[in-house]
JSON list of C-alpha atoms in Angstrom, two decimals:
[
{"chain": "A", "resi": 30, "resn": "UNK", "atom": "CA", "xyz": [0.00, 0.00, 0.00]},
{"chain": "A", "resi": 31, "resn": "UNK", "atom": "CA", "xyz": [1.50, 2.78, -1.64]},
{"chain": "A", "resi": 32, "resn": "UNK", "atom": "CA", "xyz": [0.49, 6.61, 1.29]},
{"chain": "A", "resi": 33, "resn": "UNK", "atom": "CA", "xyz": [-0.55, 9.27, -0.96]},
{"chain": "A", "resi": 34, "resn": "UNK", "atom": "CA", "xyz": [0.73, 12.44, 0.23]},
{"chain": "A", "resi": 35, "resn": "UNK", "atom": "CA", "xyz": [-1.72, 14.83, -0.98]},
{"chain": "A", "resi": 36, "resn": "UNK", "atom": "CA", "xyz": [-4.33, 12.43, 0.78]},
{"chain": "A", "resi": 37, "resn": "UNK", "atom": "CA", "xyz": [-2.15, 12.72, 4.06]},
{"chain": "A", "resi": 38, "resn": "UNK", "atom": "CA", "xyz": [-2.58, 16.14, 3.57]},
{"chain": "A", "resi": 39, "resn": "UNK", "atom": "CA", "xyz": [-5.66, 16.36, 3.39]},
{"chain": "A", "resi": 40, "resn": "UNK", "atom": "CA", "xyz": [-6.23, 14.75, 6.22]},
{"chain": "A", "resi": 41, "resn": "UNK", "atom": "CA", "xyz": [-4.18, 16.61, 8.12]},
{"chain": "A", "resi": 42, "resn": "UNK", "atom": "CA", "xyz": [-6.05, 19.56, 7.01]},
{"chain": "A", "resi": 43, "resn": "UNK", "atom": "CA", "xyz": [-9.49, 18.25, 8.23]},
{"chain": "A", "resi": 44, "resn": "UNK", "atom": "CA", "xyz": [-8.32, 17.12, 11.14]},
{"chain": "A", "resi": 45, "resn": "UNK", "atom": "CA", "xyz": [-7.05, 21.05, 11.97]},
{"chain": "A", "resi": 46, "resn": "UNK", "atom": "CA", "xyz": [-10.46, 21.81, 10.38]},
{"chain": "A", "resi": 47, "resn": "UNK", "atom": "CA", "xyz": [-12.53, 19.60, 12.51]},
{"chain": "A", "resi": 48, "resn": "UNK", "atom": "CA", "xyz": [-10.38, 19.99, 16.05]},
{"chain": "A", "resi": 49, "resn": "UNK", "atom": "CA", "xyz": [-10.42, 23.62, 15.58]},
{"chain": "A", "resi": 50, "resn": "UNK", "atom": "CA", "xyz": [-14.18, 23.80, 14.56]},
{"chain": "A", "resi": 51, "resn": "UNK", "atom": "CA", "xyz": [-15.07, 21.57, 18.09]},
{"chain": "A", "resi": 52, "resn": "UNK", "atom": "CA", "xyz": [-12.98, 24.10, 19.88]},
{"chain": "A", "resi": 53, "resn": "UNK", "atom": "CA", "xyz": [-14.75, 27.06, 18.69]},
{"chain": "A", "resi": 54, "resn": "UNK", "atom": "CA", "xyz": [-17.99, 25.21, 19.38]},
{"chain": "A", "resi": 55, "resn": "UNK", "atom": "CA", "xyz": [-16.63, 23.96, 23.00]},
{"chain": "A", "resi": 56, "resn": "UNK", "atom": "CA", "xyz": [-15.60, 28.07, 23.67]},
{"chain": "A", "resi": 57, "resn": "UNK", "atom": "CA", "xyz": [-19.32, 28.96, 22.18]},
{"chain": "A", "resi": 58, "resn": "UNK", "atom": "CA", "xyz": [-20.77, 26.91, 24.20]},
{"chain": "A", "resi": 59, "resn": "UNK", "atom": "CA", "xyz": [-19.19, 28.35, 27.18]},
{"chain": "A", "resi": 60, "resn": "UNK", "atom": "CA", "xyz": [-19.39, 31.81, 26.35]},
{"chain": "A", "resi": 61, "resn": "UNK", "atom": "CA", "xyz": [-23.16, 31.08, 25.94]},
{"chain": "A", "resi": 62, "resn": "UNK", "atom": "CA", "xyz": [-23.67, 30.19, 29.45]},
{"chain": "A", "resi": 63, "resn": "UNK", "atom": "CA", "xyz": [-21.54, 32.67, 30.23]},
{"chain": "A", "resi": 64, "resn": "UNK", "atom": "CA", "xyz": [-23.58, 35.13, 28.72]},
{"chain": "A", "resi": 65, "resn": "UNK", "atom": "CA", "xyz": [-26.65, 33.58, 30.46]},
{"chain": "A", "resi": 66, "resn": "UNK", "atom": "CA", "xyz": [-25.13, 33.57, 34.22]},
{"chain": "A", "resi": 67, "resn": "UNK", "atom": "CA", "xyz": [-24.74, 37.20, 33.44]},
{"chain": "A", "resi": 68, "resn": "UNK", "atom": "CA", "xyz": [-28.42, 38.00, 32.23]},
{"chain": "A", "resi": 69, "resn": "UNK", "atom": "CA", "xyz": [-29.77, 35.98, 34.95]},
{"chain": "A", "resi": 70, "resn": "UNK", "atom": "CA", "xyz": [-27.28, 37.82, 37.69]},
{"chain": "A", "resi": 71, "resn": "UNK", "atom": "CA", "xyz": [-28.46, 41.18, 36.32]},
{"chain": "A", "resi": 72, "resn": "UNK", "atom": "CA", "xyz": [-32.15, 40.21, 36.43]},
{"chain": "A", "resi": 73, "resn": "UNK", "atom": "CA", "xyz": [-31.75, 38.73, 40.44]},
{"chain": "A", "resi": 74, "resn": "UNK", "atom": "CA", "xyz": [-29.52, 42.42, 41.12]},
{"chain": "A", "resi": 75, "resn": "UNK", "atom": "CA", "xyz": [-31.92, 44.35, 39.43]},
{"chain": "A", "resi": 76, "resn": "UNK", "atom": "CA", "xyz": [-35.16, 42.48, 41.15]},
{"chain": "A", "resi": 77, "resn": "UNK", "atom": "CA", "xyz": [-33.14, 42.80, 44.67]},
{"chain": "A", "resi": 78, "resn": "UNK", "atom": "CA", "xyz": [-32.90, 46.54, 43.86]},
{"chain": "A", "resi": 79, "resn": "UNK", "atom": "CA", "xyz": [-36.65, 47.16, 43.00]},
{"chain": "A", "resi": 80, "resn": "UNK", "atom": "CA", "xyz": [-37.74, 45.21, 46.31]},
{"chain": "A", "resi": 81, "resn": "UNK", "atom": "CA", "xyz": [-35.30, 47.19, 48.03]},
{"chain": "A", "resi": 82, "resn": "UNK", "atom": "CA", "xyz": [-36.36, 50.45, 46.89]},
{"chain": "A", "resi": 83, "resn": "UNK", "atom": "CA", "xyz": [-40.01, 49.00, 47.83]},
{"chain": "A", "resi": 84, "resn": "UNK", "atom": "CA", "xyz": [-39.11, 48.73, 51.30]},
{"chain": "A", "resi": 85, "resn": "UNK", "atom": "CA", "xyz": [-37.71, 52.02, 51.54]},
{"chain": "A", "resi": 86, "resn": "UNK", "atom": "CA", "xyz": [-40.80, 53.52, 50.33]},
{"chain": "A", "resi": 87, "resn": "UNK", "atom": "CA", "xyz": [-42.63, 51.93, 52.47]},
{"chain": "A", "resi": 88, "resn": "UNK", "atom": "CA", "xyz": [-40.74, 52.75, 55.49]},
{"chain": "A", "resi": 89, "resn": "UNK", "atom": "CA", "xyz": [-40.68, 56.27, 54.58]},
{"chain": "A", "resi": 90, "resn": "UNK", "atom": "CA", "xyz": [-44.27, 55.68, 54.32]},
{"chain": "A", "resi": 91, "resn": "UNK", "atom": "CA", "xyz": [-44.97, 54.42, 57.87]},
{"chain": "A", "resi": 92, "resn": "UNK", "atom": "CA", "xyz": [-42.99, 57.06, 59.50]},
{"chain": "A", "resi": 93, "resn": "UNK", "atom": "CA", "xyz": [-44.70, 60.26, 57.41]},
{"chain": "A", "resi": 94, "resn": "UNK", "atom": "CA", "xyz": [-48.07, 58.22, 59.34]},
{"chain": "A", "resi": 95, "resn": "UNK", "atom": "CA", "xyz": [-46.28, 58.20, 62.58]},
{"chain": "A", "resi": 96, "resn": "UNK", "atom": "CA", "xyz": [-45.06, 62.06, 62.05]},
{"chain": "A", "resi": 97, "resn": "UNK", "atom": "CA", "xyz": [-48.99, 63.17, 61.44]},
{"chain": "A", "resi": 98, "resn": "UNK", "atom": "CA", "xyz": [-49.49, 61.06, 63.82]},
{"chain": "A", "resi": 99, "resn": "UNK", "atom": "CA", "xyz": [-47.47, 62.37, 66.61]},
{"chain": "A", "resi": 100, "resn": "UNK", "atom": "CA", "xyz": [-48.52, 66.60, 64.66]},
{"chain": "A", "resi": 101, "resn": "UNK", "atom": "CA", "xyz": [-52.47, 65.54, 65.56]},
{"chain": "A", "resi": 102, "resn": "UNK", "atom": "CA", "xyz": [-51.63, 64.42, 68.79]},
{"chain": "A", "resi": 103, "resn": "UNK", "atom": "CA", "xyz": [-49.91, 67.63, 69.53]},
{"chain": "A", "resi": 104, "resn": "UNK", "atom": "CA", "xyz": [-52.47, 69.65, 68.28]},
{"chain": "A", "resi": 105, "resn": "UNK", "atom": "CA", "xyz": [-54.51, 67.86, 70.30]},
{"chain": "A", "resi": 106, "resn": "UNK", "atom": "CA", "xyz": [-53.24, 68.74, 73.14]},
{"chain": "A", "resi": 107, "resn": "UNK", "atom": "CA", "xyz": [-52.88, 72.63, 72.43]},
{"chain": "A", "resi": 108, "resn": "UNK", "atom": "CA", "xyz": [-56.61, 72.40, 71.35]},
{"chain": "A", "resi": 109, "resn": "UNK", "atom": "CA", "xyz": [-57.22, 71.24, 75.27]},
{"chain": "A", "resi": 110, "resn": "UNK", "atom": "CA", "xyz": [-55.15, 73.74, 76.49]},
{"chain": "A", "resi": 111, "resn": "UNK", "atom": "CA", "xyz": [-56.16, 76.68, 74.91]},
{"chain": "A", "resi": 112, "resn": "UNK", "atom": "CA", "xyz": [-59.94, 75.34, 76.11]},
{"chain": "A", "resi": 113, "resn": "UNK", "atom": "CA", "xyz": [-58.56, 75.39, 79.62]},
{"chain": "A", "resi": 114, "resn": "UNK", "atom": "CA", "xyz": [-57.28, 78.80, 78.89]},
{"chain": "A", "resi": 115, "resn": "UNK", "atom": "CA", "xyz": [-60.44, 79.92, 77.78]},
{"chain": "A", "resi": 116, "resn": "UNK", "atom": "CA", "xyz": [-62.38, 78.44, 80.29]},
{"chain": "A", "resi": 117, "resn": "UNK", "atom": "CA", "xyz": [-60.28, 80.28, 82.82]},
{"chain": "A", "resi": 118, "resn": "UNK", "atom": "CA", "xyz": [-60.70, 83.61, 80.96]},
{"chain": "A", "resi": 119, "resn": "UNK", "atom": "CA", "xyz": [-64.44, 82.97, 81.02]},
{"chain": "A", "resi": 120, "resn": "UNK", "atom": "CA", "xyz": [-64.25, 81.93, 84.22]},
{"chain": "A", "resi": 121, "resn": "UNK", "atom": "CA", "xyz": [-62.29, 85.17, 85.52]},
{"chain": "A", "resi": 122, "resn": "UNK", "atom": "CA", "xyz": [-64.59, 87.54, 83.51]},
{"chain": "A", "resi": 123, "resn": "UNK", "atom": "CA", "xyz": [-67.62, 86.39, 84.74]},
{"chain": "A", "resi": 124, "resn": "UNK", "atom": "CA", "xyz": [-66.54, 86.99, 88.20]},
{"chain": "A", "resi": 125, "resn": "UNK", "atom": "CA", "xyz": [-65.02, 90.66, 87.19]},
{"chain": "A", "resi": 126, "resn": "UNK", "atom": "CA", "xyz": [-68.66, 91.28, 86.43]},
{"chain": "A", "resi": 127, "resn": "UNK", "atom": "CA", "xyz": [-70.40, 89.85, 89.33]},
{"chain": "A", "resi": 128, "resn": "UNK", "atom": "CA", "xyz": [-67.60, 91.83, 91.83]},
{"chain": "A", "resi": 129, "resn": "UNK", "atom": "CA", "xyz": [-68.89, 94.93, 89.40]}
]
């Protein structure tokens, strides 16, 4: 059996051809999952971010409800004290004009 050397090349040729075509598939491959680990991590950061933002709005929430809370509950209390300050005036008038 007589080798052929033009037939050795090409064989050598597709081998190259075929090794480096796996290769570039085997690195696609990778880069594709690569590429979806990323998209996925952006989409959890980005979810994470919008919840967290959530929160924060609704803590800012709940204490602008305390703080008008805490302003009627101090108005409130002026209300009943300038009542006791006008009951007193009332009260001190009333007996100016009695004494008069």
């Amino acid at each position: 059996m007589n080798f052929n050397p033009s037939l050795g090349s090409f064989l050598l040729a597709f081998l190259g051809a075929v090794s480096g075509w796996v290769i570039w598939w085997i690195s696609r491959g990778k880069e594709t999952t690569r590429q979806a680990v990323a998209s996925a991590e952006n989409a959890l950061n980005a979810r994470r971010d919008f919840n967290h933002l959530i929160r924060n709005l609704l803590l800012i929430s709940n204490n602008i409800a305390y703080g008008f809370k805490d302003i009627e509950n101090k108005m409130g209390e002026q209300n009943n004290e300038i009542r006791e300050i006008k009951a007193y005036l009332i009260q001190n008038r009333n007996a100016t004009h009695k004494d008069s």
